[in-house]
mmCIF file of C-alpha atoms and ligand atoms in Angstrom:
data_model
loop_
_atom_site.group_PDB
_atom_site.id
_atom_site.type_symbol
_atom_site.label_atom_id
_atom_site.label_comp_id
_atom_site.label_asym_id
_atom_site.label_seq_id
_atom_site.Cartn_x
_atom_site.Cartn_y
_atom_site.Cartn_z
ATOM 1 C CA MET A 94 74.770 -14.267 -108.488
ATOM 2 C CA ARG A 95 75.454 -11.025 -110.335
ATOM 3 C CA LYS A 96 78.327 -11.044 -112.771
ATOM 4 C CA ILE A 97 80.078 -7.744 -113.357
ATOM 5 C CA TYR A 98 82.936 -7.423 -115.742
ATOM 6 C CA ALA A 99 84.937 -4.392 -114.539
ATOM 7 C CA ASP A 100 88.287 -5.046 -116.226
ATOM 8 C CA ASN A 101 87.738 -3.279 -119.588
ATOM 9 C CA ALA A 102 91.258 -1.819 -119.450
ATOM 10 C CA ALA A 103 92.624 -5.338 -119.761
ATOM 11 C CA THR A 104 90.318 -6.314 -122.662
ATOM 12 C CA THR A 105 86.732 -5.757 -123.770
ATOM 13 C CA SER A 106 83.882 -7.833 -125.172
ATOM 14 C CA LEU A 107 83.604 -8.208 -128.950
ATOM 15 C CA HIS A 108 80.864 -5.877 -130.232
ATOM 16 C CA PRO A 109 78.166 -7.954 -132.106
ATOM 17 C CA GLN A 110 78.296 -5.569 -135.023
ATOM 18 C CA VAL A 111 82.039 -6.083 -135.273
ATOM 19 C CA LEU A 112 81.598 -9.821 -135.292
ATOM 20 C CA GLU A 113 78.987 -9.484 -138.032
ATOM 21 C CA GLU A 114 81.335 -7.408 -140.143
ATOM 22 C CA MET A 115 84.186 -9.912 -139.656
ATOM 23 C CA MET A 116 82.071 -13.075 -140.376
ATOM 24 C CA PRO A 117 82.393 -13.194 -144.144
ATOM 25 C CA TYR A 118 86.213 -12.983 -143.826
ATOM 26 C CA LEU A 119 86.236 -15.904 -141.389
ATOM 27 C CA THR A 120 84.048 -17.991 -143.654
ATOM 28 C CA THR A 121 83.516 -17.523 -147.415
ATOM 29 C CA VAL A 122 85.975 -14.738 -148.284
ATOM 30 C CA TYR A 123 89.159 -16.730 -147.346
ATOM 31 C CA GLY A 124 91.259 -15.780 -150.406
ATOM 32 C CA ASN A 125 94.753 -14.392 -149.891
ATOM 33 C CA PRO A 126 94.703 -10.645 -150.358
ATOM 34 C CA SER A 127 98.022 -10.944 -152.346
ATOM 35 C CA SER A 128 96.478 -13.225 -154.971
ATOM 36 C CA LEU A 129 94.909 -12.160 -158.236
ATOM 37 C CA TYR A 130 91.659 -14.117 -158.387
ATOM 38 C CA GLN A 131 88.341 -12.712 -157.264
ATOM 39 C CA THR A 132 88.098 -13.880 -153.662
ATOM 40 C CA GLY A 133 91.622 -12.589 -152.963
ATOM 41 C CA ALA A 134 90.753 -9.263 -154.526
ATOM 42 C CA VAL A 135 87.682 -8.974 -152.313
ATOM 43 C CA ALA A 136 89.809 -9.595 -149.275
ATOM 44 C CA LYS A 137 92.421 -7.101 -150.469
ATOM 45 C CA LYS A 138 89.743 -4.486 -150.912
ATOM 46 C CA ALA A 139 88.468 -5.068 -147.348
ATOM 47 C CA VAL A 140 91.984 -4.611 -145.983
ATOM 48 C CA GLU A 141 92.492 -1.422 -147.907
ATOM 49 C CA ASN A 142 89.118 -0.028 -147.031
ATOM 50 C CA SER A 143 89.827 -0.679 -143.362
ATOM 51 C CA ARG A 144 93.188 1.054 -143.690
ATOM 52 C CA GLU A 145 91.517 4.115 -145.256
ATOM 53 C CA LYS A 146 88.789 4.136 -142.597
ATOM 54 C CA ILE A 147 91.340 4.049 -139.736
ATOM 55 C CA ALA A 148 93.474 6.721 -141.303
ATOM 56 C CA GLN A 149 90.402 9.017 -141.488
ATOM 57 C CA LEU A 150 89.290 8.207 -137.964
ATOM 58 C CA ILE A 151 92.644 9.147 -136.430
ATOM 59 C CA GLY A 152 93.189 12.229 -138.617
ATOM 60 C CA ALA A 153 96.050 10.804 -140.746
ATOM 61 C CA LYS A 154 96.668 12.336 -144.117
ATOM 62 C CA SER A 155 96.887 9.026 -145.999
ATOM 63 C CA ALA A 156 96.015 5.369 -145.715
ATOM 64 C CA ASN A 157 99.701 4.602 -146.467
ATOM 65 C CA GLU A 158 100.516 5.862 -142.975
ATOM 66 C CA ILE A 159 98.736 2.910 -141.336
ATOM 67 C CA TYR A 160 100.512 -0.386 -140.827
ATOM 68 C CA PHE A 161 98.621 -3.335 -139.363
ATOM 69 C CA THR A 162 100.245 -5.316 -136.576
ATOM 70 C CA SER A 163 99.258 -8.131 -134.206
ATOM 71 C CA GLY A 164 98.358 -5.603 -131.526
ATOM 72 C CA GLY A 165 99.591 -2.934 -129.189
ATOM 73 C CA SER A 166 102.755 -4.612 -127.944
ATOM 74 C CA GLU A 167 103.938 -5.256 -131.480
ATOM 75 C CA ALA A 168 103.160 -1.682 -132.537
ATOM 76 C CA ASP A 169 105.092 -0.266 -129.498
ATOM 77 C CA ASN A 170 108.029 -2.582 -130.142
ATOM 78 C CA TRP A 171 108.197 -1.762 -133.787
ATOM 79 C CA ALA A 172 107.824 2.038 -133.350
ATOM 80 C CA ILE A 173 110.546 2.237 -130.707
ATOM 81 C CA LYS A 174 113.083 -0.415 -131.844
ATOM 82 C CA GLY A 175 112.467 0.244 -135.490
ATOM 83 C CA MET A 176 112.781 3.997 -135.254
ATOM 84 C CA CYS A 177 115.700 4.175 -132.809
ATOM 85 C CA ARG A 178 117.729 1.623 -134.822
ATOM 86 C CA ALA A 179 117.042 3.607 -137.989
ATOM 87 C CA LEU A 180 118.131 6.891 -136.295
ATOM 88 C CA LYS A 181 121.222 5.311 -134.660
ATOM 89 C CA LYS A 182 122.677 5.253 -138.098
ATOM 90 C CA LYS A 183 122.442 9.070 -137.983
ATOM 91 C CA GLY A 184 124.182 9.338 -134.698
ATOM 92 C CA LYS A 185 121.059 9.509 -132.442
ATOM 93 C CA ASN A 186 121.085 7.248 -129.427
ATOM 94 C CA HIS A 187 118.880 8.871 -126.786
ATOM 95 C CA ILE A 188 115.288 8.006 -125.898
ATOM 96 C CA ILE A 189 112.950 9.889 -123.662
ATOM 97 C CA THR A 190 110.023 8.030 -122.008
ATOM 98 C CA SER A 191 108.218 8.004 -118.685
ATOM 99 C CA LYS A 192 108.572 5.806 -115.624
ATOM 100 C CA PHE A 193 105.015 4.461 -115.896
ATOM 101 C CA GLU A 194 104.705 3.319 -119.502
ATOM 102 C CA HIS A 195 103.219 -0.123 -120.312
ATOM 103 C CA HIS A 196 105.780 -2.931 -120.234
ATOM 104 C CA ALA A 197 105.594 -3.112 -124.091
ATOM 105 C CA VAL A 198 107.399 0.283 -123.979
ATOM 106 C CA LEU A 199 109.467 -0.002 -120.856
ATOM 107 C CA HIS A 200 110.888 -3.403 -121.609
ATOM 108 C CA THR A 201 111.565 -2.348 -125.149
ATOM 109 C CA CYS A 202 113.568 0.630 -123.844
ATOM 110 C CA LYS A 203 115.455 -1.699 -121.463
ATOM 111 C CA ALA A 204 116.285 -3.914 -124.416
ATOM 112 C CA LEU A 205 117.645 -0.885 -126.355
ATOM 113 C CA GLU A 206 119.752 0.190 -123.379
ATOM 114 C CA LYS A 207 121.566 -3.163 -123.839
ATOM 115 C CA GLU A 208 122.205 -2.156 -127.466
ATOM 116 C CA GLY A 209 123.859 1.059 -126.236
ATOM 117 C CA PHE A 210 120.989 3.477 -126.206
ATOM 118 C CA GLU A 211 120.662 5.941 -123.406
ATOM 119 C CA VAL A 212 117.135 6.233 -121.910
ATOM 120 C CA THR A 213 115.644 9.067 -119.812
ATOM 121 C CA TYR A 214 112.721 7.862 -117.702
ATOM 122 C CA LEU A 215 110.682 10.916 -116.772
ATOM 123 C CA ASP A 216 108.928 11.383 -113.445
ATOM 124 C CA VAL A 217 105.155 11.285 -113.495
ATOM 125 C CA TYR A 218 104.643 12.903 -110.014
ATOM 126 C CA GLU A 219 101.858 12.153 -107.535
ATOM 127 C CA ASN A 220 99.086 12.926 -110.000
ATOM 128 C CA GLY A 221 100.457 10.567 -112.616
ATOM 129 C CA ILE A 222 101.040 13.157 -115.301
ATOM 130 C CA VAL A 223 104.255 13.903 -117.242
ATOM 131 C CA LYS A 224 105.397 17.552 -117.225
ATOM 132 C CA VAL A 225 105.925 19.070 -120.613
ATOM 133 C CA GLU A 226 108.851 21.114 -119.289
ATOM 134 C CA ASP A 227 110.545 17.947 -118.149
ATOM 135 C CA VAL A 228 110.300 16.603 -121.699
ATOM 136 C CA LYS A 229 111.747 19.839 -122.939
ATOM 137 C CA ALA A 230 114.630 19.689 -120.435
ATOM 138 C CA ALA A 231 115.447 16.170 -121.440
ATOM 139 C CA ILE A 232 115.682 16.745 -125.241
ATOM 140 C CA LYS A 233 119.263 16.930 -126.569
ATOM 141 C CA ASP A 234 121.028 16.814 -129.890
ATOM 142 C CA THR A 235 121.267 12.991 -129.712
ATOM 143 C CA THR A 236 117.559 12.412 -128.904
ATOM 144 C CA ALA A 237 116.091 9.974 -131.455
ATOM 145 C CA LEU A 238 112.606 9.509 -129.997
ATOM 146 C CA VAL A 239 110.216 10.679 -127.386
ATOM 147 C CA THR A 240 107.646 7.999 -126.416
ATOM 148 C CA ILE A 241 104.986 8.913 -123.918
ATOM 149 C CA MET A 242 101.700 7.036 -123.517
ATOM 150 C CA TYR A 243 98.406 8.876 -124.232
ATOM 151 C CA ALA A 244 96.664 7.511 -121.115
ATOM 152 C CA ASN A 245 98.004 5.254 -118.474
ATOM 153 C CA ASN A 246 96.504 1.678 -118.382
ATOM 154 C CA GLU A 247 96.511 1.327 -114.599
ATOM 155 C CA ILE A 248 95.555 4.699 -113.187
ATOM 156 C CA GLY A 249 93.936 6.151 -116.343
ATOM 157 C CA THR A 250 95.687 9.508 -116.211
ATOM 158 C CA ILE A 251 95.635 11.341 -119.511
ATOM 159 C CA GLN A 252 98.990 12.989 -120.621
ATOM 160 C CA PRO A 253 99.455 16.388 -122.246
ATOM 161 C CA ILE A 254 100.045 14.747 -125.664
ATOM 162 C CA PRO A 255 99.247 17.732 -127.957
ATOM 163 C CA GLU A 256 101.651 19.872 -125.944
ATOM 164 C CA ILE A 257 104.426 17.212 -126.081
ATOM 165 C CA GLY A 258 103.738 16.787 -129.789
ATOM 166 C CA LYS A 259 104.182 20.548 -130.414
ATOM 167 C CA LEU A 260 107.424 20.537 -128.406
ATOM 168 C CA CYS A 261 108.845 17.570 -130.299
ATOM 169 C CA ARG A 262 107.899 19.146 -133.640
ATOM 170 C CA GLU A 263 109.675 22.348 -132.750
ATOM 171 C CA ASN A 264 112.740 20.365 -131.749
ATOM 172 C CA LYS A 265 112.581 18.056 -134.784
ATOM 173 C CA VAL A 266 112.387 14.968 -132.556
ATOM 174 C CA ILE A 267 110.194 12.018 -133.530
ATOM 175 C CA PHE A 268 107.229 11.567 -131.193
ATOM 176 C CA HIS A 269 105.546 8.243 -130.557
ATOM 177 C CA THR A 270 102.532 7.701 -128.286
ATOM 178 C CA ASP A 271 101.073 4.411 -127.018
ATOM 179 C CA ALA A 272 97.419 5.379 -127.436
ATOM 180 C CA VAL A 273 96.156 1.903 -126.791
ATOM 181 C CA GLN A 274 94.272 2.862 -123.661
ATOM 182 C CA ALA A 275 93.166 6.250 -124.822
ATOM 183 C CA MET A 276 91.739 5.383 -128.194
ATOM 184 C CA GLY A 277 87.932 5.664 -128.132
ATOM 185 C CA ASN A 278 87.968 7.613 -124.934
ATOM 186 C CA VAL A 279 89.818 10.800 -125.786
ATOM 187 C CA TYR A 280 89.763 12.981 -128.914
ATOM 188 C CA ILE A 281 92.857 12.014 -130.974
ATOM 189 C CA ASN A 282 93.966 13.582 -134.237
ATOM 190 C CA VAL A 283 97.547 12.788 -135.231
ATOM 191 C CA GLU A 284 97.891 15.781 -137.613
ATOM 192 C CA GLU A 285 96.509 18.397 -135.196
ATOM 193 C CA GLN A 286 98.379 16.952 -132.259
ATOM 194 C CA ASN A 287 101.750 16.628 -133.994
ATOM 195 C CA ILE A 288 101.958 12.873 -133.315
ATOM 196 C CA ASP A 289 104.565 11.133 -135.640
ATOM 197 C CA MET A 290 103.863 7.506 -134.518
ATOM 198 C CA LEU A 291 100.889 6.066 -132.663
ATOM 199 C CA SER A 292 100.051 2.537 -131.444
ATOM 200 C CA LEU A 293 96.544 1.185 -131.104
ATOM 201 C CA THR A 294 94.922 -2.180 -130.616
ATOM 202 C CA GLY A 295 91.428 -3.462 -131.301
ATOM 203 C CA HIS A 296 90.600 -5.495 -128.223
ATOM 204 C CA LYS A 297 90.678 -2.420 -125.940
ATOM 205 C CA PHE A 298 87.616 -0.963 -127.768
ATOM 206 C CA HIS A 299 85.400 -4.056 -128.413
ATOM 207 C CA GLY A 300 87.362 -5.171 -131.434
ATOM 208 C CA PRO A 301 89.073 -8.556 -131.872
ATOM 209 C CA LYS A 302 92.236 -9.607 -130.021
ATOM 210 C CA GLY A 303 95.427 -10.004 -132.037
ATOM 211 C CA CYS A 304 94.981 -7.078 -134.347
ATOM 212 C CA GLY A 305 96.279 -3.505 -133.999
ATOM 213 C CA ALA A 306 97.949 -0.805 -135.981
ATOM 214 C CA LEU A 307 100.935 1.514 -136.010
ATOM 215 C CA TYR A 308 100.532 4.914 -137.524
ATOM 216 C CA CYS A 309 103.711 6.343 -139.044
ATOM 217 C CA ARG A 310 103.607 9.829 -140.434
ATOM 218 C CA ARG A 311 104.797 10.070 -144.077
ATOM 219 C CA GLY A 312 108.527 10.164 -144.085
ATOM 220 C CA VAL A 313 108.802 8.533 -140.644
ATOM 221 C CA ARG A 314 110.374 5.145 -141.491
ATOM 222 C CA PRO A 315 111.177 2.661 -138.791
ATOM 223 C CA ASP A 316 113.369 -0.252 -139.801
ATOM 224 C CA VAL A 317 111.576 -3.144 -141.501
ATOM 225 C CA LEU A 318 109.884 -5.351 -138.795
ATOM 226 C CA ILE A 319 109.432 -8.645 -140.665
ATOM 227 C CA ASP A 320 111.267 -9.567 -143.870
ATOM 228 C CA GLY A 321 109.315 -11.576 -146.369
ATOM 229 C CA GLY A 322 106.447 -10.755 -148.647
ATOM 230 C CA ALA A 323 105.391 -7.299 -149.803
ATOM 231 C CA GLN A 324 102.560 -6.879 -147.284
ATOM 232 C CA GLU A 325 102.328 -3.651 -145.346
ATOM 233 C CA ARG A 326 104.483 -1.919 -148.000
ATOM 234 C CA SER A 327 107.259 -4.566 -147.492
ATOM 235 C CA ARG A 328 107.809 -3.462 -143.908
ATOM 236 C CA ARG A 329 105.836 -6.172 -142.044
ATOM 237 C CA ALA A 330 105.553 -9.297 -144.059
ATOM 238 C CA GLY A 331 102.949 -12.030 -143.574
ATOM 239 C CA THR A 332 99.483 -12.795 -144.936
ATOM 240 C CA GLU A 333 97.126 -10.224 -143.500
ATOM 241 C CA ASN A 334 94.765 -10.959 -140.582
ATOM 242 C CA VAL A 335 91.878 -9.953 -142.879
ATOM 243 C CA ALA A 336 88.962 -10.604 -140.468
ATOM 244 C CA GLY A 337 90.945 -8.941 -137.654
ATOM 245 C CA ILE A 338 91.685 -5.870 -139.723
ATOM 246 C CA VAL A 339 88.108 -5.543 -140.803
ATOM 247 C CA GLY A 340 87.004 -5.872 -137.158
ATOM 248 C CA LEU A 341 89.538 -3.379 -135.950
ATOM 249 C CA ALA A 342 88.303 -0.701 -138.375
ATOM 250 C CA LYS A 343 84.655 -1.418 -137.568
ATOM 251 C CA ALA A 344 85.292 -1.320 -133.844
ATOM 252 C CA LEU A 345 87.181 1.929 -134.071
ATOM 253 C CA GLU A 346 84.378 3.494 -136.116
ATOM 254 C CA ILE A 347 81.750 2.423 -133.546
ATOM 255 C CA THR A 348 83.732 3.439 -130.537
ATOM 256 C CA LEU A 349 84.369 6.949 -131.964
ATOM 257 C CA ASP A 350 80.821 7.338 -133.079
ATOM 258 C CA THR A 351 79.599 6.661 -129.578
ATOM 259 C CA MET A 352 82.402 8.354 -127.635
ATOM 260 C CA GLU A 353 80.705 11.484 -126.497
ATOM 261 C CA LYS A 354 77.675 9.764 -125.112
ATOM 262 C CA ARG A 355 79.720 7.020 -123.423
ATOM 263 C CA ASN A 356 82.157 9.488 -121.817
ATOM 264 C CA ALA A 357 79.311 11.502 -120.311
ATOM 265 C CA ARG A 358 77.708 8.380 -118.883
ATOM 266 C CA LEU A 359 80.967 6.703 -117.697
ATOM 267 C CA THR A 360 82.333 9.884 -116.084
ATOM 268 C CA LYS A 361 79.200 10.182 -113.929
ATOM 269 C CA MET A 362 79.384 6.526 -112.965
ATOM 270 C CA ARG A 363 83.136 6.766 -112.251
ATOM 271 C CA ASP A 364 82.764 9.769 -110.049
ATOM 272 C CA ARG A 365 79.970 8.285 -108.066
ATOM 273 C CA LEU A 366 82.004 5.141 -107.464
ATOM 274 C CA ILE A 367 85.083 7.109 -106.407
ATOM 275 C CA ASP A 368 83.093 9.190 -103.992
ATOM 276 C CA GLY A 369 81.480 6.092 -102.510
ATOM 277 C CA LEU A 370 84.733 4.210 -102.143
ATOM 278 C CA LEU A 371 86.598 7.135 -100.667
ATOM 279 C CA LYS A 372 84.158 6.928 -97.688
ATOM 280 C CA ILE A 373 86.158 3.813 -96.626
ATOM 281 C CA GLU A 374 88.725 4.862 -94.080
ATOM 282 C CA ARG A 375 92.334 5.027 -95.225
ATOM 283 C CA SER A 376 91.465 4.687 -98.852
ATOM 284 C CA ARG A 377 92.863 6.756 -101.612
ATOM 285 C CA LEU A 378 92.302 7.409 -105.334
ATOM 286 C CA ASN A 379 95.433 6.776 -107.463
ATOM 287 C CA GLY A 380 96.136 9.354 -110.259
ATOM 288 C CA ASP A 381 94.578 12.699 -111.036
ATOM 289 C CA ARG A 382 90.896 12.871 -110.335
ATOM 290 C CA THR A 383 89.873 14.826 -113.495
ATOM 291 C CA HIS A 384 92.573 14.142 -116.042
ATOM 292 C CA ARG A 385 91.665 10.509 -116.160
ATOM 293 C CA LEU A 386 89.870 8.084 -118.472
ATOM 294 C CA PRO A 387 86.079 8.213 -118.030
ATOM 295 C CA GLY A 388 86.006 4.408 -117.205
ATOM 296 C CA ASN A 389 88.946 4.186 -114.830
ATOM 297 C CA VAL A 390 88.867 3.885 -111.023
ATOM 298 C CA ASN A 391 92.084 2.885 -109.251
ATOM 299 C CA MET A 392 92.052 2.819 -105.398
ATOM 300 C CA CYS A 393 94.244 1.698 -102.574
ATOM 301 C CA PHE A 394 93.008 0.461 -99.264
ATOM 302 C CA GLU A 395 95.615 0.474 -96.605
ATOM 303 C CA GLY A 396 96.239 -2.621 -94.568
ATOM 304 C CA ILE A 397 95.115 -5.227 -97.118
ATOM 305 C CA GLU A 398 96.578 -7.225 -99.977
ATOM 306 C CA GLY A 399 95.251 -6.402 -103.436
ATOM 307 C CA GLU A 400 95.345 -10.054 -104.408
ATOM 308 C CA SER A 401 93.018 -11.142 -101.623
ATOM 309 C CA LEU A 402 90.685 -8.296 -102.403
ATOM 310 C CA LEU A 403 90.522 -9.438 -106.023
ATOM 311 C CA LEU A 404 89.787 -13.004 -104.981
ATOM 312 C CA LYS A 405 86.934 -11.868 -102.653
ATOM 313 C CA LEU A 406 85.627 -9.614 -105.390
ATOM 314 C CA ASP A 407 85.696 -12.580 -107.846
ATOM 315 C CA MET A 408 83.681 -14.627 -105.353
ATOM 316 C CA ALA A 409 81.125 -11.824 -105.351
ATOM 317 C CA GLY A 410 80.978 -11.965 -109.126
ATOM 318 C CA ILE A 411 83.072 -8.885 -109.814
ATOM 319 C CA SER A 412 86.051 -9.167 -112.271
ATOM 320 C CA ALA A 413 88.564 -6.533 -111.252
ATOM 321 C CA SER A 414 92.300 -6.190 -111.523
ATOM 322 C CA SER A 415 95.172 -5.023 -109.378
ATOM 323 C CA GLY A 416 96.544 -3.024 -112.312
ATOM 324 C CA SER A 417 98.074 -4.528 -115.398
ATOM 325 C CA ALA A 418 96.868 -7.943 -116.495
ATOM 326 C CA CYS A 419 100.359 -8.681 -117.687
ATOM 327 C CA THR A 420 101.862 -8.526 -114.212
ATOM 328 C CA SER A 421 99.067 -10.134 -112.138
ATOM 329 C CA GLY A 422 100.635 -13.018 -110.317
ATOM 330 C CA ASP A 423 103.697 -10.855 -109.808
ATOM 331 C CA LEU A 424 104.515 -10.276 -106.213
ATOM 332 C CA ASP A 425 106.134 -6.914 -106.805
ATOM 333 C CA PRO A 426 103.808 -3.965 -106.478
ATOM 334 C CA SER A 427 102.875 -2.239 -109.725
ATOM 335 C CA HIS A 428 105.614 0.003 -111.223
ATOM 336 C CA VAL A 429 102.942 2.524 -111.982
ATOM 337 C CA LEU A 430 101.835 2.916 -108.376
ATOM 338 C CA LEU A 431 105.471 3.128 -107.243
ATOM 339 C CA SER A 432 106.118 5.753 -109.956
ATOM 340 C CA ILE A 433 103.478 8.036 -108.333
ATOM 341 C CA GLY A 434 105.246 7.715 -105.012
ATOM 342 C CA LEU A 435 103.231 5.175 -103.137
ATOM 343 C CA PRO A 436 105.162 3.149 -100.560
ATOM 344 C CA HIS A 437 105.328 -0.671 -101.288
ATOM 345 C CA GLU A 438 102.854 -1.667 -98.546
ATOM 346 C CA ILE A 439 100.194 0.694 -99.746
ATOM 347 C CA ALA A 440 100.730 -0.011 -103.472
ATOM 348 C CA HIS A 441 100.046 -3.737 -102.534
ATOM 349 C CA GLY A 442 96.446 -2.958 -101.556
ATOM 350 C CA SER A 443 95.389 -1.645 -104.840
ATOM 351 C CA MET A 444 92.335 -2.380 -107.088
ATOM 352 C CA ARG A 445 91.519 -1.219 -110.635
ATOM 353 C CA LEU A 446 87.992 -1.151 -111.925
ATOM 354 C CA SER A 447 87.518 -0.238 -115.534
ATOM 355 C CA PHE A 448 84.208 0.230 -117.310
ATOM 356 C CA SER A 449 82.828 0.295 -120.841
ATOM 357 C CA ASP A 450 79.478 0.569 -122.665
ATOM 358 C CA ASP A 451 78.681 -2.871 -121.231
ATOM 359 C CA ASN A 452 78.454 -1.509 -117.632
ATOM 360 C CA THR A 453 75.424 0.072 -115.915
ATOM 361 C CA GLU A 454 74.594 2.207 -112.937
ATOM 362 C CA GLU A 455 73.358 -0.948 -111.250
ATOM 363 C CA ASP A 456 76.916 -2.340 -111.538
ATOM 364 C CA ILE A 457 78.114 0.663 -109.605
ATOM 365 C CA ASP A 458 75.404 0.100 -106.943
ATOM 366 C CA TYR A 459 76.434 -3.521 -106.573
ATOM 367 C CA ILE A 460 80.171 -2.671 -106.274
ATOM 368 C CA LEU A 461 79.495 0.013 -103.699
ATOM 369 C CA GLU A 462 77.523 -2.561 -101.724
ATOM 370 C CA GLN A 463 80.108 -5.282 -101.925
ATOM 371 C CA VAL A 464 83.469 -3.586 -101.559
ATOM 372 C CA PRO A 465 83.224 -1.975 -98.098
ATOM 373 C CA PRO A 466 82.316 -5.175 -96.189
ATOM 374 C CA ILE A 467 85.061 -7.083 -98.054
ATOM 375 C CA VAL A 468 87.663 -4.456 -97.146
ATOM 376 C CA ASP A 469 86.486 -4.624 -93.521
ATOM 377 C CA TYR A 470 86.638 -8.368 -93.464
ATOM 378 C CA LEU A 471 90.140 -8.462 -94.892
ATOM 379 C CA ARG A 472 91.328 -5.800 -92.498
ATOM 380 C CA MET A 473 89.901 -7.753 -89.574
ATOM 381 C CA MET A 474 92.408 -10.469 -90.345
ATOM 382 C CA SER A 475 95.302 -8.274 -91.366
ATOM 383 C CA PRO A 476 98.271 -7.873 -89.029
ATOM 384 C CA LEU A 477 99.270 -4.838 -91.081
ATOM 385 C CA TRP A 478 95.913 -3.180 -90.323
ATOM 386 C CA GLU A 479 96.282 -3.932 -86.647
ATOM 387 C CA LYS A 480 99.628 -2.176 -86.718
ATOM 388 C CA ILE A 481 98.139 0.810 -88.532
ATOM 389 C CA LYS A 482 95.446 1.039 -85.888
ATOM 390 C CA GLU A 483 97.868 0.665 -83.076
ATOM 391 C CA GLU A 484 100.024 3.479 -84.441
ATOM 392 C CA GLU A 485 96.833 5.629 -84.727
ATOM 393 C CA ARG A 486 96.092 4.961 -81.033
ATOM 394 C CA ASN A 487 99.614 5.945 -80.041
ATOM 395 C CA GLY A 488 99.208 9.115 -82.047
HETATM 396 C C1 PLP B 273 96.863 -3.388 -123.554
HETATM 397 C C2 PLP B 273 97.955 -2.413 -123.703
HETATM 398 C C3 PLP B 273 99.045 -2.696 -124.562
HETATM 399 C C4 PLP B 273 99.203 -4.066 -125.212
HETATM 400 O O1 PLP B 273 98.316 -4.233 -126.252
HETATM 401 P P1 PLP B 273 98.162 -5.743 -126.883
HETATM 402 O O2 PLP B 273 97.251 -5.597 -128.042
HETATM 403 O O3 PLP B 273 97.529 -6.500 -125.796
HETATM 404 O O4 PLP B 273 99.525 -6.189 -127.189
HETATM 405 C C5 PLP B 273 100.010 -1.740 -124.714
HETATM 406 N N1 PLP B 273 99.888 -0.562 -124.164
HETATM 407 C C6 PLP B 273 98.861 -0.212 -123.307
HETATM 408 C C7 PLP B 273 98.851 1.111 -122.700
HETATM 409 C C8 PLP B 273 97.863 -1.160 -123.089
HETATM 410 O O5 PLP B 273 96.860 -0.848 -122.260
#
C-alpha cells in the first residue's frame, strides 16, 4: 500500500544533511560548551556559529539577539510571559493577540489573565486574517505586547506581519510573532518587518525536535526564563542542546535556500488538490485561498466526522490531521475553525493536509483518488448527512 505523509504542519522528517551535520555532536564532540578544554571549545564554537547563522538567516543585526530554546512552545511562553511580566513593572498590563493563535500563545495569555493582565483577542474573520486596523484600534497606553502568529498552523493563512510590525513600532509597542509555521515558507526579515520578538522551531522545517529559538531585538529583554548557569547570556540556563542547535541552524539554512523552488512546486500541488476536493458536494476550503502557506490544504466536508475521515485515510495509507496535533483526541471542534465562523457541526468534519519537499504530484493523485469515495462512504452511514439531504429536498 502507498504511504503518504501529509501532516508536515505537525512535524517533518529529519533532513539527511541535517542529521549528518549533527552526528559529530551526538558522538565524538560531547564536551560541555561551558568548559575550557578542547572538545568543549569545539562544541561552544558550533553553538556560536549556529547562532550567527540563524541571526543572518532571519535578518537580525547580531547573534546576541538569538536565544536557543527547547522549541516553539517554550519560545512563545518566554516571549509573552517574560516580556509582559517585565513590562508590568512599568505599568503595562494589556496584551493584544488573535482568537486563532496556537495554544502555546492562547493558553499563555489565559495564564496571564489570571495574573491580572487584560487580553484582547482579535477577530480573524471568515478568511482567517487579522485586520491591521483592528490591531490599531486595540492599542492603548497600557498595551505591553502585541502577539500575532505569522501563519496559522491549521488553516495556513498568512498574516499581514510587516504592516502590524510597522504599526507597533509607530506606537512603541513590543511586537512578537509566532513564526513557527511560516519559517521556511514565507520571506521573513525581522529588521525590515519591524519584528521585536520571533519564535521558531526546527522540527517544522526538517530539523530535529526539541530545539528552537527566540529572537529578541537588542534592548528587548524578557524576564529571565531559567535561573542557573550563564548559558544564553544568563537568561536561559542549562547545558546547551549542541546537536539540536547545530541541526536547527543547518535545517534553517537548507529550507531557506530551497524556499523559492519548493513554494512554486507546492503551490501548484496545493491548488490542484483544492480544486479537486472542492468538486465534492458540500465541501469548503477553510481560510483564504491565496494568502495561505504553499503546503496547506484545510477542508470541511459536511455531514461527516473528521475523526472517522482521518481513520479511513490512515487505513488508505494517508497520514492527515484534523487540525492541530496537540488537540487531536479532543472532542471539541478546533478553536481555529470556530474563530473563522464555522458552526460546530461543520467544523467537526474537517481535514488538514500539509505538504513538504517530501511530497510529490503522485501523492496528490492518490489523495484525489481516495478521498471522494471515503467521504461518500462515511456520508452513506451518517444520520447528519441524511438530515442535510432531507432539508435539501424540502427546499
Ligand atoms: C508547532 C507549533 C508550535 C509549537 O512548537 P513546538 O516546537 O512543538 O513546541 C507553536 N506554534 C505554532 C504555530 C506551531 O505550529
